[in-house]
Amino acid sequence: MHLPSRSTRVLIPFLAVALTLTACSRPDPGESSGTPSGTASGTAAPAGVAGVPGTQAGRQLRWFLDAAAKPPVADADLTAHLSADFLADVPPAKLNELLGQLAGLRLERVTQSTPTALTAQVRAGGQSLQLALDVDGTGKINVLRLSQADQPSAAPAPATWDEVDRRLRAVAPDVGFLAAEVTGDGACRPVHAVAPTAPRPLGSIFKLYVLGAVAEQIRRGRLTWDTPLTLTSKVLIPPGELYQRPVGSKVTVREAAKLMISISDNAATDLLMDTVDRRAVESQVLRWSGHGELNVPFLTTREFVLLKAARYPELADAYAALKGERQRRSYLEKTVAALSLDGLKDWSEPRHVGTVEWFGSPEDVCRAFARLSRVGGEELGRVMSANDAGLGLDGKTWTATWYKGGSEVGLLTMGFLARSAAGKTYVVTALTSDPGRAYDEAKAGGELLSLVRGSFALLAKG
């Protein structure tokens, strides 16, 4: 999770000589589905785009193809279709310059599609390219990436567990992996694993525990999915959609939960933690994780960012050196809480990946997915299935897919739950990190998706 773009699903594009837009950061994939207010309307589809799905992502693809055909695009039109985070990194003038180099861009076929994300094969400048597009909680584009068709995102799925292991270890030096079946009593039965019980940094996967605490309070009648919550300055932290709303704005528990899971919205996360109380989240992680004590006190996203971006490494060193819950809780309340987010900048090298984070093992992550599937219901299922990160499992074989992942420099994690048409439920979790260097998260992301996709295929075979 980063300031400002890594823990949103914003992949910041730039144009190389070969007309290739690629990501310079690799945040947690995932966007909100449904029909949220403020969705940008699509323009009439240009010729030759038959087969574009009638989803939010599909409507924005139609707009992008039309816009690329006749640049420059007016600022107002760009603002209507592109997220504020995206335009902050790629201003209208720069984007129009890039569009001007995509003359003749045409769609060949959509290869994967979810309500809020898709990949497609396109052609421009005589080259076959792969296009990835995601939309945020308002229906605006916040991921737009063009890459050579043979980029890692198109990597073949592994055919054996040995191949999974070999390719996984090439992603990063520190890895944990688990492919497991969730049994009828909610336990995780390992089918294949690499260091499944060792605790590792989770990134934004920690938000599963926040959602668990919310679901528990809904079960007890203390909250409902429609309970209105009020945004305060205390929880307004970038990146995300809620950060752009004014103090005093109202948001339902449902919307905040969906934004927290689908786009890793930090303001939504801290708002929900503030609503249920930090200690309720700590209680949840202690019940669901075999390493819950590593997450007490349970950091808010604001505290995490301040520890890693304010006066670094002074605060992070001081916090990591503290022993025990009492000392750390006091430091957060007396020192970190008084700091401002103003002027903080993103970082490009790993910062305390192994000491200032949220922690758990692949087995812990599987347990969290399994417990959520038991305490939730249809509403929670819609939150967890809002986006599949581009995994694209066959809908005839798999009836539901849940996803949560996390990233920061030197860390990339992914966790998926999928239910098969045969009535079985499986969880695949991959936790990767390198505390010593920033590895290629864009390349690693495509590879991990391929490994997870292949793992579900292997699980289905039995």
Tab-separated table of C-alpha atoms in Angstrom:
chain	number	residue	atom	x	y	z
A	1	MET	CA	0.000	0.000	0.000
A	2	HIS	CA	1.429	3.316	-1.070
A	3	LEU	CA	0.943	7.013	-1.378
A	4	PRO	CA	-0.790	7.696	-3.557
A	5	SER	CA	-1.256	5.160	-6.303
A	6	ARG	CA	-0.079	1.704	-5.325
A	7	SER	CA	-2.957	0.567	-3.181
A	8	THR	CA	-5.577	1.948	-5.514
A	9	ARG	CA	-5.919	-0.054	-8.613
A	10	VAL	CA	-4.224	2.695	-10.606
A	11	LEU	CA	-1.562	1.495	-13.005
A	12	ILE	CA	0.183	4.665	-14.145
A	13	PRO	CA	0.929	4.450	-17.873
A	14	PHE	CA	3.729	5.908	-19.939
A	15	LEU	CA	4.428	5.578	-23.637
A	16	ALA	CA	7.554	3.871	-24.866
A	17	VAL	CA	8.938	4.234	-28.365
A	18	ALA	CA	7.233	1.013	-29.410
A	19	LEU	CA	3.783	2.420	-28.616
A	20	THR	CA	3.565	0.418	-25.431
A	21	LEU	CA	1.815	1.721	-22.346
A	22	THR	CA	3.151	-0.101	-19.287
A	23	ALA	CA	2.765	0.247	-15.543
A	24	CYS	CA	5.287	2.029	-13.377
A	25	SER	CA	3.540	0.779	-10.257
A	26	ARG	CA	1.608	-2.380	-9.509
A	27	PRO	CA	-1.130	-1.881	-6.937
A	28	ASP	CA	-3.796	-4.243	-5.647
A	29	PRO	CA	-6.098	-5.149	-8.553
A	30	GLY	CA	-9.807	-4.851	-8.023
A	31	GLU	CA	-12.683	-2.452	-8.526
A	32	SER	CA	-16.245	-1.977	-7.437
A	33	SER	CA	-19.093	-3.575	-9.340
A	34	GLY	CA	-22.775	-2.791	-9.360
A	35	THR	CA	-24.124	0.539	-10.558
A	36	PRO	CA	-22.721	3.217	-8.260
A	37	SER	CA	-23.738	6.819	-8.638
A	38	GLY	CA	-21.555	9.016	-10.769
A	39	THR	CA	-20.824	6.383	-13.400
A	40	ALA	CA	-19.570	8.048	-16.546
A	41	SER	CA	-21.778	7.363	-19.501
A	42	GLY	CA	-20.274	5.724	-22.549
A	43	THR	CA	-20.376	7.282	-25.983
A	44	ALA	CA	-21.684	5.558	-29.068
A	45	ALA	CA	-19.450	2.687	-30.026
A	46	PRO	CA	-17.165	3.247	-32.989
A	47	ALA	CA	-17.366	0.856	-35.889
A	48	GLY	CA	-15.817	-2.542	-35.442
A	49	VAL	CA	-16.275	-3.041	-31.702
A	50	ALA	CA	-18.828	-5.808	-31.736
A	51	GLY	CA	-18.415	-8.132	-28.790
A	52	VAL	CA	-17.636	-5.424	-26.242
A	53	PRO	CA	-19.469	-6.396	-23.027
A	54	GLY	CA	-22.206	-4.150	-21.704
A	55	THR	CA	-20.391	-3.646	-18.386
A	56	GLN	CA	-18.919	-0.524	-16.814
A	57	ALA	CA	-15.513	-1.537	-18.133
A	58	GLY	CA	-17.008	-2.321	-21.537
A	59	ARG	CA	-18.632	1.097	-21.807
A	60	GLN	CA	-15.341	2.765	-20.979
A	61	LEU	CA	-13.528	0.628	-23.565
A	62	ARG	CA	-15.952	1.865	-26.199
A	63	TRP	CA	-15.249	5.430	-25.131
A	64	PHE	CA	-11.469	4.908	-25.204
A	65	LEU	CA	-11.530	3.409	-28.691
A	66	ASP	CA	-13.599	6.336	-29.895
A	67	ALA	CA	-11.341	8.872	-28.138
A	68	ALA	CA	-8.175	7.320	-29.599
A	69	ALA	CA	-9.658	7.694	-33.073
A	70	LYS	CA	-9.967	11.486	-32.858
A	71	PRO	CA	-7.578	13.198	-30.444
A	72	PRO	CA	-7.231	15.656	-28.884
A	73	VAL	CA	-9.982	14.879	-26.404
A	74	ALA	CA	-11.500	17.793	-24.497
A	75	ASP	CA	-10.509	18.092	-20.835
A	76	ALA	CA	-14.146	17.831	-19.767
A	77	ASP	CA	-14.533	14.538	-21.626
A	78	LEU	CA	-11.363	13.139	-20.057
A	79	THR	CA	-12.530	14.189	-16.594
A	80	ALA	CA	-15.872	12.462	-17.202
A	81	HIS	CA	-14.204	9.151	-18.000
A	82	LEU	CA	-10.881	9.048	-16.124
A	83	SER	CA	-10.372	8.999	-12.355
A	84	ALA	CA	-8.805	11.935	-10.534
A	85	ASP	CA	-5.857	9.760	-9.471
A	86	PHE	CA	-5.230	8.763	-13.068
A	87	LEU	CA	-5.344	12.358	-14.348
A	88	ALA	CA	-3.104	13.519	-11.506
A	89	ASP	CA	-0.363	11.288	-12.879
A	90	VAL	CA	-1.203	11.618	-16.572
A	91	PRO	CA	-2.562	15.143	-17.178
A	92	PRO	CA	-4.865	15.773	-20.171
A	93	ALA	CA	-2.105	17.293	-22.318
A	94	LYS	CA	0.145	14.283	-21.789
A	95	LEU	CA	-2.654	11.812	-22.390
A	96	ASN	CA	-3.622	13.515	-25.640
A	97	GLU	CA	0.014	13.343	-26.700
A	98	LEU	CA	-0.038	9.594	-26.078
A	99	LEU	CA	-3.350	9.149	-27.867
A	100	GLY	CA	-1.899	10.937	-30.856
A	101	GLN	CA	0.614	8.112	-31.199
A	102	LEU	CA	-2.087	5.437	-31.291
A	103	ALA	CA	-3.506	6.302	-34.704
A	104	GLY	CA	-5.457	3.438	-36.174
A	105	LEU	CA	-6.047	1.729	-32.833
A	106	ARG	CA	-8.685	-0.946	-33.317
A	107	LEU	CA	-10.141	-3.729	-31.248
A	108	GLU	CA	-9.548	-7.324	-32.317
A	109	ARG	CA	-11.243	-9.129	-29.440
A	110	VAL	CA	-12.023	-8.955	-25.724
A	111	THR	CA	-10.129	-11.780	-24.017
A	112	GLN	CA	-11.274	-11.471	-20.387
A	113	SER	CA	-14.103	-9.531	-18.786
A	114	THR	CA	-15.572	-8.829	-15.352
A	115	PRO	CA	-18.066	-6.083	-14.479
A	116	THR	CA	-15.272	-3.608	-13.739
A	117	ALA	CA	-12.207	-4.916	-15.564
A	118	LEU	CA	-11.291	-6.382	-18.904
A	119	THR	CA	-8.384	-7.269	-21.119
A	120	ALA	CA	-8.495	-7.123	-24.888
A	121	GLN	CA	-6.320	-7.684	-27.904
A	122	VAL	CA	-5.951	-4.525	-29.990
A	123	ARG	CA	-3.843	-3.414	-32.912
A	124	ALA	CA	-1.997	-0.134	-33.455
A	125	GLY	CA	0.967	0.862	-35.600
A	126	GLY	CA	1.075	-2.586	-37.140
A	127	GLN	CA	1.564	-4.204	-33.718
A	128	SER	CA	-0.661	-6.562	-31.787
A	129	LEU	CA	-1.033	-5.218	-28.252
A	130	GLN	CA	-2.770	-6.275	-25.072
A	131	LEU	CA	-4.992	-3.675	-23.421
A	132	ALA	CA	-5.962	-3.843	-19.739
A	133	LEU	CA	-8.690	-1.522	-18.435
A	134	ASP	CA	-10.246	-1.260	-14.976
A	135	VAL	CA	-12.771	1.183	-13.550
A	136	ASP	CA	-13.043	2.486	-9.997
A	137	GLY	CA	-15.996	2.749	-7.640
A	138	THR	CA	-17.494	5.621	-9.656
A	139	GLY	CA	-17.205	3.821	-12.976
A	140	LYS	CA	-14.250	5.903	-14.171
A	141	ILE	CA	-11.092	4.445	-15.692
A	142	ASN	CA	-8.218	4.159	-13.240
A	143	VAL	CA	-6.223	1.441	-14.990
A	144	LEU	CA	-5.336	1.764	-18.656
A	145	ARG	CA	-2.365	-0.238	-19.841
A	146	LEU	CA	-1.152	-1.217	-23.290
A	147	SER	CA	1.624	-3.764	-23.566
A	148	GLN	CA	3.122	-6.098	-26.088
A	149	ALA	CA	0.877	-9.115	-26.554
A	150	ASP	CA	3.599	-11.403	-25.214
A	151	GLN	CA	3.951	-9.561	-21.889
A	152	PRO	CA	3.846	-11.573	-18.621
A	153	SER	CA	0.134	-10.902	-18.099
A	154	ALA	CA	-0.427	-13.420	-20.899
A	155	ALA	CA	1.909	-16.027	-19.368
A	156	PRO	CA	0.670	-19.614	-19.789
A	157	ALA	CA	-0.907	-21.316	-16.822
A	158	PRO	CA	1.261	-23.979	-15.136
A	159	ALA	CA	0.455	-27.602	-15.882
A	160	THR	CA	1.858	-29.179	-12.696
A	161	TRP	CA	2.455	-28.301	-9.062
A	162	ASP	CA	6.195	-28.612	-9.664
A	163	GLU	CA	5.912	-25.910	-12.290
A	164	VAL	CA	3.940	-23.738	-9.850
A	165	ASP	CA	6.756	-24.052	-7.300
A	166	ARG	CA	9.522	-23.336	-9.795
A	167	ARG	CA	7.864	-20.247	-11.244
A	168	LEU	CA	6.717	-18.977	-7.861
A	169	ARG	CA	10.262	-18.964	-6.486
A	170	ALA	CA	11.381	-16.916	-9.492
A	171	VAL	CA	8.950	-14.101	-8.614
A	172	ALA	CA	10.626	-13.027	-5.351
A	173	PRO	CA	13.044	-14.495	-2.798
A	174	ASP	CA	10.467	-14.751	0.000
A	175	VAL	CA	7.352	-16.691	-0.941
A	176	GLY	CA	4.523	-18.538	0.720
A	177	PHE	CA	1.794	-20.405	-1.133
A	178	LEU	CA	-1.256	-22.505	-0.391
A	179	ALA	CA	-3.829	-24.181	-2.588
A	180	ALA	CA	-6.488	-25.680	-0.348
A	181	GLU	CA	-10.015	-27.020	-0.330
A	182	VAL	CA	-12.403	-25.431	2.153
A	183	THR	CA	-14.219	-28.293	3.844
A	184	GLY	CA	-17.809	-28.318	5.018
A	185	ASP	CA	-16.819	-27.324	8.546
A	186	GLY	CA	-14.862	-24.306	7.307
A	187	ALA	CA	-11.380	-25.801	7.620
A	188	CYS	CA	-8.672	-25.476	4.974
A	189	ARG	CA	-7.441	-28.835	3.670
A	190	PRO	CA	-4.071	-28.265	1.942
A	191	VAL	CA	-3.673	-29.726	-1.527
A	192	HIS	CA	-0.347	-28.096	-2.322
A	193	ALA	CA	1.764	-25.648	-0.342
A	194	VAL	CA	5.056	-23.795	0.019
A	195	ALA	CA	5.806	-22.705	3.605
A	196	PRO	CA	2.075	-22.420	4.353
A	197	THR	CA	2.352	-21.698	8.100
A	198	ALA	CA	5.145	-19.082	8.097
A	199	PRO	CA	3.901	-15.519	8.765
A	200	ARG	CA	4.665	-13.006	6.037
A	201	PRO	CA	3.685	-9.411	5.238
A	202	LEU	CA	0.151	-9.323	3.851
A	203	GLY	CA	-0.275	-5.878	2.339
A	204	SER	CA	-3.939	-4.974	1.974
A	205	ILE	CA	-5.101	-8.550	2.469
A	206	PHE	CA	-5.435	-7.386	6.097
A	207	LYS	CA	-8.722	-5.791	5.032
A	208	LEU	CA	-10.340	-9.222	5.167
A	209	TYR	CA	-10.171	-8.937	8.969
A	210	VAL	CA	-11.772	-5.498	8.905
A	211	LEU	CA	-14.584	-6.884	6.776
A	212	GLY	CA	-14.891	-9.786	9.205
A	213	ALA	CA	-15.373	-7.392	12.121
A	214	VAL	CA	-17.997	-5.487	10.128
A	215	ALA	CA	-19.828	-8.706	9.236
A	216	GLU	CA	-19.801	-9.765	12.887
A	217	GLN	CA	-21.418	-6.498	14.008
A	218	ILE	CA	-24.016	-6.841	11.277
A	219	ARG	CA	-24.736	-10.378	12.487
A	220	ARG	CA	-25.213	-9.059	16.025
A	221	GLY	CA	-27.556	-6.304	14.854
A	222	ARG	CA	-25.226	-3.442	15.758
A	223	LEU	CA	-24.901	-2.409	12.111
A	224	THR	CA	-26.706	-3.037	8.834
A	225	TRP	CA	-25.362	-2.839	5.313
A	226	ASP	CA	-27.435	0.341	4.930
A	227	THR	CA	-26.168	2.061	8.097
A	228	PRO	CA	-24.998	5.564	7.091
A	229	LEU	CA	-21.455	6.552	8.081
A	230	THR	CA	-19.979	10.043	8.102
A	231	LEU	CA	-16.597	10.901	6.620
A	232	THR	CA	-14.326	12.780	9.022
A	233	SER	CA	-10.918	14.341	8.497
A	234	LYS	CA	-9.510	11.548	10.672
A	235	VAL	CA	-10.222	8.905	8.015
A	236	LEU	CA	-9.658	10.849	4.809
A	237	ILE	CA	-6.432	9.335	3.521
A	238	PRO	CA	-5.500	8.695	-0.110
A	239	PRO	CA	-5.708	6.834	-2.312
A	240	GLY	CA	-9.236	5.886	-3.179
A	241	GLU	CA	-12.618	7.255	-4.111
A	242	LEU	CA	-13.825	8.386	-0.669
A	243	TYR	CA	-10.749	10.575	-0.172
A	244	GLN	CA	-12.095	12.842	-2.899
A	245	ARG	CA	-15.360	13.485	-1.049
A	246	PRO	CA	-15.778	16.356	1.425
A	247	VAL	CA	-15.769	15.954	5.192
A	248	GLY	CA	-19.297	15.293	6.385
A	249	SER	CA	-20.276	13.214	3.358
A	250	LYS	CA	-22.374	10.147	4.034
A	251	VAL	CA	-21.594	6.633	2.858
A	252	THR	CA	-23.292	3.360	3.713
A	253	VAL	CA	-21.509	0.408	5.278
A	254	ARG	CA	-22.167	-1.466	2.028
A	255	GLU	CA	-20.462	1.142	-0.157
A	256	ALA	CA	-17.511	1.545	2.188
A	257	ALA	CA	-17.002	-2.229	2.368
A	258	LYS	CA	-17.175	-2.614	-1.392
A	259	LEU	CA	-14.658	0.194	-1.941
A	260	MET	CA	-12.329	-1.244	0.717
A	261	ILE	CA	-12.266	-4.662	-0.931
A	262	SER	CA	-12.594	-3.773	-4.600
A	263	ILE	CA	-10.152	-0.860	-4.869
A	264	SER	CA	-8.433	-1.026	-1.463
A	265	ASP	CA	-9.867	2.386	-0.637
A	266	ASN	CA	-7.932	3.594	2.413
A	267	ALA	CA	-10.511	6.097	3.634
A	268	ALA	CA	-13.188	3.405	3.453
A	269	THR	CA	-10.955	1.065	5.446
A	270	ASP	CA	-10.214	3.529	8.227
A	271	LEU	CA	-13.864	4.619	8.317
A	272	LEU	CA	-14.982	1.034	8.893
A	273	MET	CA	-12.251	0.472	11.495
A	274	ASP	CA	-13.332	3.615	13.292
A	275	THR	CA	-16.953	2.461	13.158
A	276	VAL	CA	-16.430	-1.023	14.590
A	277	ASP	CA	-13.475	0.009	16.818
A	278	ARG	CA	-9.871	-1.059	16.443
A	279	ARG	CA	-10.140	-3.597	19.257
A	280	ALA	CA	-12.992	-5.368	17.461
A	281	VAL	CA	-10.707	-5.848	14.449
A	282	GLU	CA	-7.940	-7.065	16.767
A	283	SER	CA	-10.352	-9.553	18.288
A	284	GLN	CA	-11.254	-10.736	14.805
A	285	VAL	CA	-7.657	-11.302	13.727
A	286	LEU	CA	-6.846	-13.075	16.996
A	287	ARG	CA	-9.729	-15.498	16.369
A	288	TRP	CA	-9.102	-16.069	12.678
A	289	SER	CA	-5.302	-15.994	12.423
A	290	GLY	CA	-2.652	-18.221	13.906
A	291	HIS	CA	-0.403	-15.153	14.088
A	292	GLY	CA	-2.887	-12.568	15.318
A	293	GLU	CA	-0.554	-11.267	18.008
A	294	LEU	CA	1.708	-9.868	15.282
A	295	ASN	CA	-1.117	-7.495	14.359
A	296	VAL	CA	-1.829	-6.010	17.799
A	297	PRO	CA	-2.143	-3.086	17.814
A	298	PHE	CA	-3.814	-3.334	14.426
A	299	LEU	CA	-2.532	-0.472	12.275
A	300	THR	CA	-4.901	1.850	10.460
A	301	THR	CA	-3.918	2.783	6.916
A	302	ARG	CA	-3.216	6.333	8.123
A	303	GLU	CA	-0.771	5.078	10.745
A	304	PHE	CA	0.889	2.764	8.239
A	305	VAL	CA	1.485	5.601	5.772
A	306	LEU	CA	2.738	8.000	8.431
A	307	LEU	CA	5.195	5.444	9.794
A	308	LYS	CA	6.621	4.847	6.331
A	309	ALA	CA	6.427	8.305	4.788
A	310	ALA	CA	6.800	10.846	7.610
A	311	ARG	CA	10.394	11.472	8.754
A	312	TYR	CA	11.441	8.086	7.404
A	313	PRO	CA	13.165	6.032	8.794
A	314	GLU	CA	12.994	7.705	12.227
A	315	LEU	CA	9.393	6.810	13.060
A	316	ALA	CA	9.460	3.376	11.486
A	317	ASP	CA	12.676	2.472	13.295
A	318	ALA	CA	11.289	3.686	16.597
A	319	TYR	CA	8.014	1.784	16.205
A	320	ALA	CA	9.700	-1.435	15.074
A	321	ALA	CA	12.018	-1.321	18.083
A	322	LEU	CA	9.187	-1.108	20.615
A	323	LYS	CA	8.381	-4.256	22.571
A	324	GLY	CA	4.855	-5.229	23.411
A	325	GLU	CA	1.351	-4.043	22.679
A	326	ARG	CA	1.265	-1.324	25.348
A	327	GLN	CA	4.359	0.497	24.128
A	328	ARG	CA	3.294	0.374	20.497
A	329	ARG	CA	-0.263	1.486	21.222
A	330	SER	CA	1.039	4.424	23.243
A	331	TYR	CA	3.416	5.432	20.440
A	332	LEU	CA	0.583	5.408	17.908
A	333	GLU	CA	-1.685	7.458	20.161
A	334	LYS	CA	0.845	9.998	21.403
A	335	THR	CA	3.296	10.403	18.517
A	336	VAL	CA	1.858	9.157	15.236
A	337	ALA	CA	-1.681	10.491	15.733
A	338	ALA	CA	-0.358	14.052	15.987
A	339	LEU	CA	1.321	13.956	12.567
A	340	SER	CA	-0.054	15.411	9.349
A	341	LEU	CA	-0.359	13.761	5.944
A	342	ASP	CA	0.552	17.024	4.211
A	343	GLY	CA	3.582	16.826	1.978
A	344	LEU	CA	4.075	13.082	2.210
A	345	LYS	CA	5.460	11.376	-0.872
A	346	ASP	CA	5.483	7.853	-2.266
A	347	TRP	CA	8.612	5.732	-1.962
A	348	SER	CA	10.500	3.688	-4.549
A	349	GLU	CA	12.499	1.257	-2.386
A	350	PRO	CA	11.234	-1.223	0.223
A	351	ARG	CA	10.608	0.317	3.643
A	352	HIS	CA	10.337	-1.926	6.702
A	353	VAL	CA	8.459	-4.565	4.711
A	354	GLY	CA	9.217	-7.173	7.349
A	355	THR	CA	8.600	-5.040	10.447
A	356	VAL	CA	5.937	-2.356	9.830
A	357	GLU	CA	3.110	-4.201	8.123
A	358	TRP	CA	0.200	-6.566	8.726
A	359	PHE	CA	1.213	-10.215	8.948
A	360	GLY	CA	-0.166	-13.679	8.364
A	361	SER	CA	0.595	-16.981	6.702
A	362	PRO	CA	-1.009	-18.465	3.577
A	363	GLU	CA	-2.902	-20.745	5.968
A	364	ASP	CA	-4.169	-17.688	7.882
A	365	VAL	CA	-5.404	-16.090	4.667
A	366	CYS	CA	-7.240	-19.264	3.673
A	367	ARG	CA	-8.882	-19.368	7.095
A	368	ALA	CA	-10.001	-15.738	6.747
A	369	PHE	CA	-11.650	-16.450	3.390
A	370	ALA	CA	-13.285	-19.566	4.794
A	371	ARG	CA	-14.636	-17.757	7.866
A	372	LEU	CA	-15.961	-14.889	5.758
A	373	SER	CA	-17.832	-17.379	3.608
A	374	ARG	CA	-19.550	-18.696	6.735
A	375	VAL	CA	-20.370	-15.457	8.591
A	376	GLY	CA	-21.453	-13.456	5.578
A	377	GLY	CA	-24.314	-13.851	3.165
A	378	GLU	CA	-25.339	-12.572	-0.232
A	379	GLU	CA	-24.353	-8.988	0.551
A	380	LEU	CA	-20.884	-9.964	1.713
A	381	GLY	CA	-20.535	-12.216	-1.312
A	382	ARG	CA	-21.259	-9.279	-3.597
A	383	VAL	CA	-18.611	-7.231	-1.806
A	384	MET	CA	-15.977	-9.961	-2.121
A	385	SER	CA	-16.764	-10.737	-5.767
A	386	ALA	CA	-16.774	-7.118	-6.920
A	387	ASN	CA	-13.625	-7.748	-8.939
A	388	ASP	CA	-11.540	-10.809	-9.728
A	389	ALA	CA	-8.309	-8.908	-10.532
A	390	GLY	CA	-8.425	-10.207	-14.097
A	391	LEU	CA	-8.183	-13.858	-13.069
A	392	GLY	CA	-10.936	-14.707	-15.529
A	393	LEU	CA	-11.930	-18.201	-14.399
A	394	ASP	CA	-14.384	-19.995	-16.696
A	395	GLY	CA	-17.870	-19.154	-15.484
A	396	LYS	CA	-19.158	-22.596	-16.445
A	397	THR	CA	-16.628	-24.294	-14.181
A	398	TRP	CA	-16.479	-21.681	-11.407
A	399	THR	CA	-19.661	-20.086	-10.110
A	400	ALA	CA	-18.099	-17.443	-7.825
A	401	THR	CA	-14.699	-15.804	-7.379
A	402	TRP	CA	-13.586	-13.714	-4.404
A	403	TYR	CA	-10.380	-11.692	-4.354
A	404	LYS	CA	-8.204	-9.565	-2.108
A	405	GLY	CA	-4.585	-8.685	-2.660
A	406	GLY	CA	-1.987	-6.223	-1.507
A	407	SER	CA	1.155	-4.462	-2.639
A	408	GLU	CA	3.807	-1.994	-1.772
A	409	VAL	CA	7.370	-1.645	-2.996
A	410	GLY	CA	8.996	-5.016	-2.393
A	411	LEU	CA	5.727	-6.831	-1.727
A	412	LEU	CA	2.928	-8.373	-3.794
A	413	THR	CA	0.238	-10.677	-2.411
A	414	MET	CA	-2.870	-12.307	-3.838
A	415	GLY	CA	-5.650	-14.344	-2.284
A	416	PHE	CA	-8.587	-15.935	-4.127
A	417	LEU	CA	-11.566	-18.043	-3.155
A	418	ALA	CA	-13.512	-19.792	-5.911
A	419	ARG	CA	-16.537	-22.090	-5.833
A	420	SER	CA	-16.802	-24.776	-8.469
A	421	ALA	CA	-19.920	-25.844	-10.311
A	422	ALA	CA	-19.372	-29.208	-8.639
A	423	GLY	CA	-20.059	-27.580	-5.264
A	424	LYS	CA	-16.504	-27.434	-3.924
A	425	THR	CA	-14.766	-24.328	-2.553
A	426	TYR	CA	-11.046	-23.678	-2.914
A	427	VAL	CA	-8.660	-20.943	-1.793
A	428	VAL	CA	-5.356	-20.115	-3.482
A	429	THR	CA	-2.995	-17.699	-1.745
A	430	ALA	CA	0.388	-16.394	-2.907
A	431	LEU	CA	2.449	-14.121	-0.630
A	432	THR	CA	5.656	-12.734	-2.160
A	433	SER	CA	8.119	-10.147	-0.893
A	434	ASP	CA	11.668	-8.866	-1.169
A	435	PRO	CA	12.640	-6.512	1.672
A	436	GLY	CA	15.943	-5.729	-0.022
A	437	ARG	CA	14.862	-4.377	-3.387
A	438	ALA	CA	11.963	-3.202	-5.509
A	439	TYR	CA	11.110	-5.978	-7.910
A	440	ASP	CA	9.012	-5.674	-11.067
A	441	GLU	CA	5.493	-5.797	-9.656
A	442	ALA	CA	3.842	-5.475	-13.079
A	443	LYS	CA	5.697	-8.557	-14.298
A	444	ALA	CA	5.143	-10.343	-10.988
A	445	GLY	CA	1.429	-9.552	-11.050
A	446	GLY	CA	0.898	-11.158	-14.428
A	447	GLU	CA	2.918	-14.190	-13.395
A	448	LEU	CA	1.055	-14.648	-10.105
A	449	LEU	CA	-2.298	-14.443	-11.873
A	450	SER	CA	-1.158	-17.160	-14.269
A	451	LEU	CA	0.026	-19.339	-11.383
A	452	VAL	CA	-3.238	-18.877	-9.490
A	453	ARG	CA	-5.303	-19.583	-12.610
A	454	GLY	CA	-3.367	-22.767	-13.228
A	455	SER	CA	-3.682	-23.757	-9.578
A	456	PHE	CA	-7.460	-23.612	-9.717
A	457	ALA	CA	-7.364	-25.776	-12.844
A	458	LEU	CA	-5.194	-28.313	-11.014
A	459	LEU	CA	-7.532	-28.243	-8.003
A	460	ALA	CA	-10.540	-28.886	-10.207
A	461	LYS	CA	-8.883	-31.976	-11.641
A	462	GLY	CA	-8.568	-33.409	-8.129
